[in-house]
Amino acid sequence: MSISYSPGDALIIAADDTDSSTWMCTTFLATELVRALPDLDVIGLPRLVRLNPAVPWKTRGNGAICIRVGKGAGLPRLIGRIGERDVVSYARSAEEPDADEVLERCRPVLERWSQIEDSDPGLVVCPRPPRPDLYLRAVSEIIAKEDAVAALREVDARTYELNSGRGLIGAAAAASWVPRDRTYEVLTYRRQDLWGSPREVSSKDVSLLDERFPSTFNNYDALTGRPAIVPHTTCPILYGIRGDSPMDLYEAHRSIHSEPVDRWLLFISNQGTDDHILREWTDLVPNRSYEVEGEVLSPPRTVPGGHVIFALSSRAGPLECAAYEPSKGFRDLVRALVPGDTVKVVGELREQPRTLNLEKFQVISLAPAMVRSNPPCPRCGKNMKSAGRGQGYRCRRCGTAADRPRISAGQRALMPGWYEPPVCSRRHLSKPLKRMGLTSTIVV
Ligand code: ATP
């Protein structure tokens, strides 16, 4: 089917909620949409837009996709390869394809690659992006489908949905994203006959990415020796490298030895931007993510399951903060906090149990660490011994008694500065300290 054009700009195609936890990945659908429209040019970069990570019904990383298509004008740039075809992108479109025809051609692609029994797919084709506050709300709050549908109606969007069509929320939000901060990810995909089998990717090559391509991030977990760019699910992705420079990502991808790459595509993304964090707030509402400053109120305690919890004073009252077991050594940093420390915590507020799940924290100031020890004898100078629980101290040499221990300033294990969990337990949206121009503060 050939497409009709009219004067105008690129046409936006967005989709979400096509996969299940065991099958597929929405980004793969983006490659299939590009493949299904060979007569249309890709305008700009395909988008991988992560939305509120606290959405209870997400499958994995709450990611939606969006591509723009049209009749390319200007110089083409290589942004991927699908099958035998190089995928190029143009900065702008000279003409606008017909929205109804494009929707008709995208529908079977969505149907073919959706896990219908376990998902609520939504597909959007629109000539203009929905208003940008839709993205801003969808990345930080829970929004109703009606709100997304109303915003789509304003821009004359064509939509297609299956089951509850909840995917329209993510699709509309991805289409409305106006990047304030942005990163890129080059995603590579496996041959279909290998889906579900162990992935072959050189760990050595992955471990060298940070050094060879400093603009990339979240590559390798040096402590566990795990390549963080390789997923552990049965999805079609082989690996994905994230970074601040599209050129570096292209080279980084070429530096990895692996099983055959069936296809690859470069995405622009809001990953690693902290876009989901609410910094100006009056109340703390569960299922949103916040930055909160306060004073540590209680010594951190380890609860069954290995999670570490402490209470923080906040403008909204006492707040329990948690470092969960998968954050491994990060918990030791949290355990090193003491009451009186002033910290800034960043993370998602869970509903049940009501805890702020730490994505990183900053030590602003440290309370002096007070160490209790046996006092010296006031008469002979020898160190006294405990006289029993609650009974003070007694000198073994001269028999002198004393009530109080010696209190002295001890050394703290933390310094003022930022601390973050290891690469493997970071959120897609969390801004790594590396992107903040910082490194994790050295622990003394
Ligand atoms: P993957 O990352 O593997 O693509 P996923 O984690 O994105 O999967 P989905 O199956 O897409 O999971 O489920 C997320 C659902 O939540 C979608 O239907 C999406 O439209 C919806 N959604 C996304 N953001 C919000 C939000 N802020 N409020 C309400 N619903 C949302």
CSV table of C-alpha atoms and ligand atoms in Angstrom, one decimal:
chain,number,residue,atom,x,y,z
A,1,MET,CA,0.0,0.0,0.0
A,2,SER,CA,1.5,3.4,-0.9
A,3,ILE,CA,1.0,6.3,1.5
A,4,SER,CA,-0.5,9.7,0.6
A,5,TYR,CA,1.2,12.8,1.9
A,6,SER,CA,0.1,16.3,2.6
A,7,PRO,CA,2.1,19.5,3.4
A,8,GLY,CA,3.2,19.4,7.0
A,9,ASP,CA,5.6,17.7,9.4
A,10,ALA,CA,6.4,14.2,10.6
A,11,LEU,CA,3.7,11.9,11.8
A,12,ILE,CA,4.0,10.5,15.3
A,13,ILE,CA,3.5,6.8,16.1
A,14,ALA,CA,3.6,5.7,19.7
A,15,ALA,CA,2.8,2.4,21.5
A,16,ASP,CA,2.8,0.8,24.9
A,17,ASP,CA,1.7,-2.3,26.9
A,18,THR,CA,2.3,-4.9,24.3
A,19,ASP,CA,4.5,-7.3,26.3
A,20,SER,CA,4.3,-9.7,29.2
A,21,SER,CA,7.0,-10.5,31.8
A,22,THR,CA,8.2,-13.5,29.8
A,23,TRP,CA,7.7,-12.4,26.2
A,24,MET,CA,8.7,-9.5,24.0
A,25,CYS,CA,9.7,-6.0,24.8
A,26,THR,CA,8.0,-2.8,23.6
A,27,THR,CA,11.3,-1.5,22.1
A,28,PHE,CA,11.3,-4.5,19.7
A,29,LEU,CA,7.9,-3.4,18.5
A,30,ALA,CA,9.6,-0.1,17.5
A,31,THR,CA,12.0,-2.0,15.2
A,32,GLU,CA,9.1,-3.9,13.7
A,33,LEU,CA,7.2,-0.7,13.0
A,34,VAL,CA,10.2,0.7,11.3
A,35,ARG,CA,10.5,-2.5,9.3
A,36,ALA,CA,6.8,-2.4,8.3
A,37,LEU,CA,7.1,1.1,6.9
A,38,PRO,CA,10.1,0.9,4.5
A,39,ASP,CA,8.7,3.6,2.2
A,40,LEU,CA,8.6,6.1,5.1
A,41,ASP,CA,11.6,7.8,6.5
A,42,VAL,CA,12.4,8.0,10.2
A,43,ILE,CA,12.5,11.6,11.4
A,44,GLY,CA,14.6,12.3,14.5
A,45,LEU,CA,15.5,9.4,16.8
A,46,PRO,CA,13.1,6.7,18.0
A,47,ARG,CA,12.2,7.4,21.6
A,48,LEU,CA,12.3,5.1,24.6
A,49,VAL,CA,10.4,6.9,27.3
A,50,ARG,CA,10.3,5.5,30.8
A,51,LEU,CA,7.2,6.5,32.9
A,52,ASN,CA,6.4,6.5,36.6
A,53,PRO,CA,8.4,3.5,37.9
A,54,ALA,CA,5.9,3.2,40.8
A,55,VAL,CA,2.9,2.3,38.5
A,56,PRO,CA,1.7,-1.0,40.1
A,57,TRP,CA,0.6,-2.6,36.8
A,58,LYS,CA,3.8,-2.1,34.9
A,59,THR,CA,5.5,-5.3,33.5
A,60,ARG,CA,9.1,-4.3,34.0
A,61,GLY,CA,10.6,-0.9,33.4
A,62,ASN,CA,7.4,1.0,32.4
A,63,GLY,CA,8.8,1.9,29.0
A,64,ALA,CA,6.8,3.2,26.1
A,65,ILE,CA,8.0,3.9,22.5
A,66,CYS,CA,7.5,6.6,19.9
A,67,ILE,CA,8.8,7.1,16.4
A,68,ARG,CA,8.2,9.9,13.9
A,69,VAL,CA,7.9,9.2,10.2
A,70,GLY,CA,7.7,11.3,7.1
A,71,LYS,CA,9.5,12.3,3.9
A,72,GLY,CA,13.1,12.9,5.0
A,73,ALA,CA,14.7,16.3,4.2
A,74,GLY,CA,18.4,17.1,4.8
A,75,LEU,CA,21.3,14.6,5.4
A,76,PRO,CA,20.5,11.1,6.5
A,77,ARG,CA,22.2,9.7,9.6
A,78,LEU,CA,22.7,6.0,10.3
A,79,ILE,CA,20.7,5.0,13.4
A,80,GLY,CA,20.3,1.3,13.1
A,81,ARG,CA,20.2,-1.9,11.0
A,82,ILE,CA,17.2,-4.2,10.7
A,83,GLY,CA,17.6,-7.3,8.6
A,84,GLU,CA,19.5,-6.3,5.5
A,85,ARG,CA,18.5,-2.7,5.7
A,86,ASP,CA,20.4,0.2,7.2
A,87,VAL,CA,18.0,2.5,9.1
A,88,VAL,CA,18.7,6.2,8.6
A,89,SER,CA,17.1,9.2,10.2
A,90,TYR,CA,16.5,12.7,8.9
A,91,ALA,CA,16.3,15.9,11.0
A,92,ARG,CA,13.0,17.0,9.5
A,93,SER,CA,10.2,15.9,7.2
A,94,ALA,CA,9.2,17.8,4.1
A,95,GLU,CA,5.7,16.3,3.9
A,96,GLU,CA,3.3,14.6,6.3
A,97,PRO,CA,2.0,11.0,5.6
A,98,ASP,CA,-1.7,10.3,5.9
A,99,ALA,CA,-2.5,9.4,9.6
A,100,ASP,CA,-5.4,7.0,8.8
A,101,GLU,CA,-3.3,5.0,6.3
A,102,VAL,CA,-0.3,4.8,8.7
A,103,LEU,CA,-2.6,3.6,11.5
A,104,GLU,CA,-4.0,0.9,9.2
A,105,ARG,CA,-0.5,-0.3,8.4
A,106,CYS,CA,0.6,-0.3,12.1
A,107,ARG,CA,-2.4,-2.1,13.5
A,108,PRO,CA,-1.4,-5.6,12.3
A,109,VAL,CA,2.2,-5.0,13.5
A,110,LEU,CA,0.8,-4.2,17.0
A,111,GLU,CA,-1.4,-7.3,16.9
A,112,ARG,CA,1.4,-9.6,15.7
A,113,TRP,CA,3.8,-8.5,18.4
A,114,SER,CA,1.4,-8.1,21.4
A,115,GLN,CA,1.0,-10.7,24.1
A,116,ILE,CA,-2.8,-10.3,23.9
A,117,GLU,CA,-3.6,-12.6,26.9
A,118,ASP,CA,-1.4,-10.6,29.2
A,119,SER,CA,-1.3,-7.0,28.0
A,120,ASP,CA,-3.5,-4.0,27.2
A,121,PRO,CA,-1.9,-2.6,24.1
A,122,GLY,CA,-2.4,1.0,22.9
A,123,LEU,CA,-1.3,2.5,19.6
A,124,VAL,CA,-1.4,6.2,18.8
A,125,VAL,CA,-0.9,8.0,15.4
A,126,CYS,CA,-1.0,11.8,15.6
A,127,PRO,CA,0.1,14.7,13.6
A,128,ARG,CA,1.2,16.8,16.6
A,129,PRO,CA,2.4,15.8,20.1
A,130,PRO,CA,-0.1,15.9,22.9
A,131,ARG,CA,0.5,18.7,25.4
A,132,PRO,CA,3.8,18.2,27.3
A,133,ASP,CA,2.3,18.2,30.8
A,134,LEU,CA,0.9,14.8,30.0
A,135,TYR,CA,4.5,13.4,30.1
A,136,LEU,CA,5.4,15.4,33.2
A,137,ARG,CA,2.4,13.9,35.0
A,138,ALA,CA,2.9,10.4,33.6
A,139,VAL,CA,6.5,10.2,34.7
A,140,SER,CA,5.8,11.2,38.2
A,141,GLU,CA,2.1,10.4,39.1
A,142,ILE,CA,-0.5,7.8,38.4
A,143,ILE,CA,-2.9,9.2,35.7
A,144,ALA,CA,-6.3,8.0,34.4
A,145,LYS,CA,-6.7,6.7,30.9
A,146,GLU,CA,-9.4,9.4,30.3
A,147,ASP,CA,-6.8,12.1,30.8
A,148,ALA,CA,-4.6,10.6,28.2
A,149,VAL,CA,-7.5,10.1,25.8
A,150,ALA,CA,-8.6,13.8,26.3
A,151,ALA,CA,-5.1,15.0,25.5
A,152,LEU,CA,-5.0,12.8,22.4
A,153,ARG,CA,-8.3,14.1,21.2
A,154,GLU,CA,-7.0,17.7,21.3
A,155,VAL,CA,-4.4,16.8,18.7
A,156,ASP,CA,-6.7,14.8,16.4
A,157,ALA,CA,-4.9,11.5,17.2
A,158,ARG,CA,-6.0,8.2,15.7
A,159,THR,CA,-5.9,5.4,18.2
A,160,TYR,CA,-6.2,1.7,18.3
A,161,GLU,CA,-6.5,-0.4,21.5
A,162,LEU,CA,-6.8,-4.0,22.6
A,163,ASN,CA,-8.3,-5.3,25.9
A,164,SER,CA,-8.6,-2.3,28.3
A,165,GLY,CA,-6.3,-0.2,26.0
A,166,ARG,CA,-4.4,1.1,29.0
A,167,GLY,CA,-1.3,1.3,26.8
A,168,LEU,CA,-2.8,4.5,25.4
A,169,ILE,CA,-1.6,6.2,28.6
A,170,GLY,CA,2.1,5.3,28.0
A,171,ALA,CA,1.8,5.8,24.3
A,172,ALA,CA,0.3,9.3,24.7
A,173,ALA,CA,2.9,10.3,27.3
A,174,ALA,CA,5.8,9.1,25.1
A,175,ALA,CA,4.5,11.2,22.3
A,176,SER,CA,4.2,14.2,24.5
A,177,TRP,CA,7.7,14.1,25.9
A,178,VAL,CA,9.6,17.3,25.4
A,179,PRO,CA,13.2,16.5,26.5
A,180,ARG,CA,14.7,18.8,29.2
A,181,ASP,CA,17.5,16.3,29.8
A,182,ARG,CA,18.1,13.3,27.6
A,183,THR,CA,20.3,10.3,27.1
A,184,TYR,CA,20.6,7.7,24.4
A,185,GLU,CA,20.6,3.9,24.3
A,186,VAL,CA,21.7,1.7,21.5
A,187,LEU,CA,19.6,-1.5,21.7
A,188,THR,CA,20.7,-4.7,20.0
A,189,TYR,CA,18.4,-7.7,19.5
A,190,ARG,CA,18.8,-11.5,19.2
A,191,ARG,CA,18.0,-13.8,16.4
A,192,GLN,CA,14.5,-15.1,17.0
A,193,ASP,CA,15.7,-18.7,17.2
A,194,LEU,CA,17.9,-17.8,20.2
A,195,TRP,CA,15.2,-16.1,22.3
A,196,GLY,CA,15.0,-17.6,25.7
A,197,SER,CA,18.5,-19.3,25.6
A,198,PRO,CA,21.5,-17.9,27.5
A,199,ARG,CA,23.0,-14.8,25.9
A,200,GLU,CA,26.6,-14.8,24.7
A,201,VAL,CA,28.1,-11.4,25.3
A,202,SER,CA,31.7,-10.8,26.2
A,203,SER,CA,31.9,-9.7,29.8
A,204,LYS,CA,35.4,-8.5,29.3
A,205,ASP,CA,34.3,-6.1,26.5
A,206,VAL,CA,31.4,-4.8,28.7
A,207,SER,CA,33.8,-4.3,31.6
A,208,LEU,CA,35.9,-2.0,29.4
A,209,LEU,CA,33.1,0.2,28.3
A,210,ASP,CA,33.4,2.8,31.1
A,211,GLU,CA,37.1,3.3,30.4
A,212,ARG,CA,36.9,3.2,26.6
A,213,PHE,CA,33.7,5.3,26.3
A,214,PRO,CA,33.4,7.5,29.4
A,215,SER,CA,30.2,9.0,28.1
A,216,THR,CA,28.4,5.7,28.6
A,217,PHE,CA,26.9,4.7,32.0
A,218,ASN,CA,25.4,1.8,34.0
A,219,ASN,CA,27.5,-0.7,32.1
A,220,TYR,CA,29.2,-3.1,34.5
A,221,ASP,CA,28.9,-4.1,38.1
A,222,ALA,CA,32.5,-4.4,39.1
A,223,LEU,CA,31.6,-5.8,42.6
A,224,THR,CA,29.6,-8.7,41.3
A,225,GLY,CA,31.3,-9.0,37.9
A,226,ARG,CA,27.9,-8.7,36.2
A,227,PRO,CA,27.4,-6.9,32.8
A,228,ALA,CA,24.4,-4.6,33.6
A,229,ILE,CA,23.8,-4.0,29.9
A,230,VAL,CA,22.6,-7.6,29.3
A,231,PRO,CA,19.0,-8.4,30.5
A,232,HIS,CA,18.2,-11.6,32.4
A,233,THR,CA,14.7,-12.0,31.0
A,234,THR,CA,13.6,-14.1,28.0
A,235,CYS,CA,13.0,-10.9,25.9
A,236,PRO,CA,14.5,-10.3,22.4
A,237,ILE,CA,17.1,-7.8,23.6
A,238,LEU,CA,20.7,-8.9,23.5
A,239,TYR,CA,22.2,-5.8,25.2
A,240,GLY,CA,21.6,-2.1,25.5
A,241,ILE,CA,24.3,0.5,26.0
A,242,ARG,CA,23.3,3.8,27.6
A,243,GLY,CA,25.2,7.1,27.3
A,244,ASP,CA,25.3,10.8,26.6
A,245,SER,CA,26.8,10.6,23.1
A,246,PRO,CA,25.1,8.8,20.1
A,247,MET,CA,28.5,8.6,18.3
A,248,ASP,CA,30.2,6.9,21.3
A,249,LEU,CA,27.3,4.5,21.5
A,250,TYR,CA,27.8,3.5,18.0
A,251,GLU,CA,31.5,2.8,18.6
A,252,ALA,CA,30.7,1.2,22.0
A,253,HIS,CA,28.3,-1.2,20.3
A,254,ARG,CA,30.9,-2.1,17.7
A,255,SER,CA,33.4,-2.9,20.5
A,256,ILE,CA,31.3,-5.7,22.0
A,257,HIS,CA,31.9,-9.3,20.8
A,258,SER,CA,28.7,-11.4,21.1
A,259,GLU,CA,26.4,-13.9,19.4
A,260,PRO,CA,25.1,-12.6,16.1
A,261,VAL,CA,23.2,-9.3,16.4
A,262,ASP,CA,19.9,-9.6,14.5
A,263,ARG,CA,19.2,-5.9,14.5
A,264,TRP,CA,20.1,-2.7,16.3
A,265,LEU,CA,18.5,0.7,16.8
A,266,LEU,CA,19.5,3.9,18.5
A,267,PHE,CA,17.0,5.5,20.8
A,268,ILE,CA,16.8,8.9,22.5
A,269,SER,CA,15.5,8.4,26.1
A,270,ASN,CA,14.7,10.0,29.4
A,271,GLN,CA,16.6,7.2,31.2
A,272,GLY,CA,19.1,8.4,33.7
A,273,THR,CA,17.6,11.8,34.0
A,274,ASP,CA,15.7,11.8,37.4
A,275,ASP,CA,12.7,13.2,35.6
A,276,HIS,CA,10.5,11.1,37.9
A,277,ILE,CA,11.7,12.9,41.1
A,278,LEU,CA,9.4,15.5,42.6
A,279,ARG,CA,11.5,18.2,44.3
A,280,GLU,CA,8.9,20.7,45.1
A,281,TRP,CA,6.1,19.1,47.1
A,282,THR,CA,3.8,19.9,49.9
A,283,ASP,CA,2.7,16.4,50.8
A,284,LEU,CA,4.2,12.9,50.3
A,285,VAL,CA,1.8,10.7,48.2
A,286,PRO,CA,2.6,7.0,47.7
A,287,ASN,CA,3.5,5.8,44.2
A,288,ARG,CA,5.5,8.9,43.5
A,289,SER,CA,9.2,9.6,43.8
A,290,TYR,CA,10.7,12.4,45.9
A,291,GLU,CA,13.7,14.2,47.0
A,292,VAL,CA,13.4,14.8,50.8
A,293,GLU,CA,15.8,16.5,53.1
A,294,GLY,CA,15.8,15.8,56.9
A,295,GLU,CA,17.6,14.5,59.9
A,296,VAL,CA,18.1,10.9,60.7
A,297,LEU,CA,15.9,10.0,63.7
A,298,SER,CA,16.7,6.4,64.4
A,299,PRO,CA,19.7,4.2,64.0
A,300,PRO,CA,19.3,2.1,60.8
A,301,ARG,CA,18.1,-1.5,61.5
A,302,THR,CA,18.2,-4.6,59.4
A,303,VAL,CA,14.8,-6.3,59.0
A,304,PRO,CA,14.0,-9.9,57.8
A,305,GLY,CA,15.0,-10.2,54.2
A,306,GLY,CA,18.1,-8.1,54.7
A,307,HIS,CA,16.5,-4.7,54.0
A,308,VAL,CA,17.8,-1.7,56.0
A,309,ILE,CA,15.4,0.8,57.4
A,310,PHE,CA,15.8,4.1,59.2
A,311,ALA,CA,13.5,7.0,60.2
A,312,LEU,CA,14.0,10.5,58.8
A,313,SER,CA,12.4,13.8,59.9
A,314,SER,CA,10.8,15.5,57.0
A,315,ARG,CA,8.6,18.5,56.3
A,316,ALA,CA,5.7,16.0,56.1
A,317,GLY,CA,6.6,14.3,59.4
A,318,PRO,CA,8.7,11.2,60.2
A,319,LEU,CA,9.4,9.1,57.1
A,320,GLU,CA,10.8,5.6,57.0
A,321,CYS,CA,13.5,5.1,54.4
A,322,ALA,CA,14.6,1.7,53.0
A,323,ALA,CA,17.6,0.3,51.3
A,324,TYR,CA,16.4,-3.0,49.9
A,325,GLU,CA,18.4,-6.3,49.9
A,326,PRO,CA,19.2,-6.2,46.1
A,327,SER,CA,21.2,-2.9,46.7
A,328,LYS,CA,23.8,-5.1,48.4
A,329,GLY,CA,26.8,-3.0,49.7
A,330,PHE,CA,24.8,0.2,49.5
A,331,ARG,CA,23.1,-1.0,52.6
A,332,ASP,CA,26.4,-0.8,54.5
A,333,LEU,CA,26.5,2.9,53.7
A,334,VAL,CA,23.0,3.3,55.0
A,335,ARG,CA,23.9,1.4,58.1
A,336,ALA,CA,26.7,3.9,58.7
A,337,LEU,CA,24.1,6.7,59.3
A,338,VAL,CA,23.5,7.8,62.9
A,339,PRO,CA,20.7,9.9,64.5
A,340,GLY,CA,21.5,13.6,64.0
A,341,ASP,CA,23.0,13.2,60.5
A,342,THR,CA,21.4,15.6,57.9
A,343,VAL,CA,20.7,13.9,54.6
A,344,LYS,CA,18.9,14.3,51.3
A,345,VAL,CA,17.2,11.1,50.2
A,346,VAL,CA,15.9,10.4,46.7
A,347,GLY,CA,13.5,7.6,45.9
A,348,GLU,CA,10.0,6.1,45.5
A,349,LEU,CA,7.4,6.3,48.2
A,350,ARG,CA,5.9,2.8,48.5
A,351,GLU,CA,2.3,2.4,49.7
A,352,GLN,CA,2.7,-0.8,51.7
A,353,PRO,CA,4.9,-0.8,53.7
A,354,ARG,CA,5.1,3.0,53.6
A,355,THR,CA,8.8,3.5,53.0
A,356,LEU,CA,10.8,5.7,50.7
A,357,ASN,CA,12.9,3.2,48.7
A,358,LEU,CA,16.3,4.8,48.4
A,359,GLU,CA,17.7,5.4,44.9
A,360,LYS,CA,20.6,7.5,46.2
A,361,PHE,CA,21.3,9.8,49.1
A,362,GLN,CA,23.5,12.8,50.0
A,363,VAL,CA,25.1,13.2,53.4
A,364,ILE,CA,24.9,16.9,54.0
A,365,SER,CA,26.3,17.0,57.5
A,366,LEU,CA,27.4,14.3,60.0
A,367,ALA,CA,26.5,14.2,63.7
A,368,PRO,CA,29.6,13.5,65.8
A,369,ALA,CA,29.9,9.8,66.5
A,370,MET,CA,29.8,9.4,70.3
A,371,VAL,CA,31.6,6.3,71.5
A,372,ARG,CA,31.0,4.9,75.0
A,373,SER,CA,33.9,3.1,76.8
A,374,ASN,CA,35.0,2.2,80.3
A,375,PRO,CA,36.2,5.3,82.1
A,376,PRO,CA,39.7,5.6,83.7
A,377,CYS,CA,39.9,5.4,87.5
A,378,PRO,CA,39.9,8.9,88.9
A,379,ARG,CA,42.2,7.8,91.7
A,380,CYS,CA,44.8,5.5,90.2
A,381,GLY,CA,44.3,6.0,86.4
A,382,LYS,CA,43.8,2.4,85.5
A,383,ASN,CA,40.9,1.5,83.2
A,384,MET,CA,37.8,0.6,85.2
A,385,LYS,CA,35.7,-2.5,84.6
A,386,SER,CA,31.9,-2.8,84.4
A,387,ALA,CA,30.4,-3.6,87.7
A,388,GLY,CA,27.4,-5.4,86.1
A,389,ARG,CA,24.5,-4.3,84.0
A,390,GLY,CA,23.2,-0.9,85.3
A,391,GLN,CA,25.7,-0.9,88.2
A,392,GLY,CA,28.4,1.5,86.9
A,393,TYR,CA,32.1,0.8,86.9
A,394,ARG,CA,34.7,-0.4,89.5
A,395,CYS,CA,38.5,-0.2,89.5
A,396,ARG,CA,40.0,-3.6,89.9
A,397,ARG,CA,43.2,-2.2,91.4
A,398,CYS,CA,41.9,0.3,94.1
A,399,GLY,CA,38.2,-0.5,94.3
A,400,THR,CA,37.0,3.0,93.4
A,401,ALA,CA,33.5,3.1,91.9
A,402,ALA,CA,32.1,5.4,89.1
A,403,ASP,CA,28.6,5.8,87.6
A,404,ARG,CA,29.3,7.1,84.1
A,405,PRO,CA,31.2,5.7,81.0
A,406,ARG,CA,33.7,7.7,79.1
A,407,ILE,CA,32.1,9.4,76.1
A,408,SER,CA,34.5,10.4,73.3
A,409,ALA,CA,34.2,11.4,69.6
A,410,GLY,CA,34.7,8.4,67.3
A,411,GLN,CA,35.5,8.2,63.7
A,412,ARG,CA,32.5,8.1,61.2
A,413,ALA,CA,32.5,5.7,58.3
A,414,LEU,CA,30.8,8.2,56.0
A,415,MET,CA,31.8,11.6,54.6
A,416,PRO,CA,29.6,14.3,53.4
A,417,GLY,CA,28.7,13.5,49.7
A,418,TRP,CA,26.5,11.4,47.5
A,419,TYR,CA,26.1,7.7,47.6
A,420,GLU,CA,24.3,5.4,45.1
A,421,PRO,CA,23.5,1.7,44.8
A,422,PRO,CA,25.5,-0.6,42.5
A,423,VAL,CA,24.8,-0.5,38.8
A,424,CYS,CA,22.7,-3.6,38.7
A,425,SER,CA,20.1,-2.3,41.2
A,426,ARG,CA,19.6,1.1,39.7
A,427,ARG,CA,16.3,2.3,38.3
A,428,HIS,CA,16.1,3.1,34.6
A,429,LEU,CA,15.1,6.7,35.4
A,430,SER,CA,17.6,7.3,38.2
A,431,LYS,CA,20.3,9.8,37.3
A,432,PRO,CA,23.6,8.1,38.0
A,433,LEU,CA,26.2,10.2,39.9
A,434,LYS,CA,28.4,9.9,36.9
A,435,ARG,CA,25.9,12.0,35.0
A,436,MET,CA,25.8,14.5,37.8
A,437,GLY,CA,29.5,15.0,37.3
A,438,LEU,CA,30.1,13.2,40.6
A,439,THR,CA,31.5,9.9,41.7
A,440,SER,CA,30.3,8.0,44.7
A,441,THR,CA,32.0,9.4,47.8
A,442,ILE,CA,34.8,7.3,49.0
A,443,VAL,CA,34.1,5.6,52.3
A,444,VAL,CA,36.8,5.9,54.9
B,1,ATP,P1,8.4,-3.0,29.3
B,1,ATP,O1,9.2,-2.0,30.1
B,1,ATP,O2,8.9,-4.3,29.3
B,1,ATP,O3,8.0,-2.4,27.9
B,1,ATP,P2,6.3,-2.1,31.0
B,1,ATP,O4,7.0,-2.1,32.3
B,1,ATP,O5,6.4,-0.8,30.2
B,1,ATP,O6,7.0,-3.1,30.0
B,1,ATP,P3,3.6,-2.3,30.4
B,1,ATP,O7,3.1,-3.7,30.1
B,1,ATP,O8,3.8,-1.3,29.3
B,1,ATP,O9,4.9,-2.4,31.3
B,1,ATP,O10,2.6,-1.6,31.5
B,1,ATP,C1,2.6,-0.3,31.9
B,1,ATP,C2,1.2,0.2,31.8
B,1,ATP,O11,1.1,1.3,32.7
B,1,ATP,C3,0.8,0.7,30.4
B,1,ATP,O12,-0.5,0.3,30.2
B,1,ATP,C4,1.0,2.2,30.5
B,1,ATP,O13,0.1,2.8,29.6
B,1,ATP,C5,0.5,2.4,31.9
B,1,ATP,N1,1.1,3.6,32.5
B,1,ATP,C6,2.3,4.1,32.3
B,1,ATP,N2,2.5,5.2,33.0
B,1,ATP,C7,1.4,5.4,33.7
B,1,ATP,C8,1.0,6.4,34.7
B,1,ATP,N3,1.8,7.4,35.1
B,1,ATP,N4,-0.2,6.3,35.2
B,1,ATP,C9,-1.1,5.3,34.9
B,1,ATP,N5,-0.7,4.3,34.0
B,1,ATP,C10,0.5,4.4,33.4
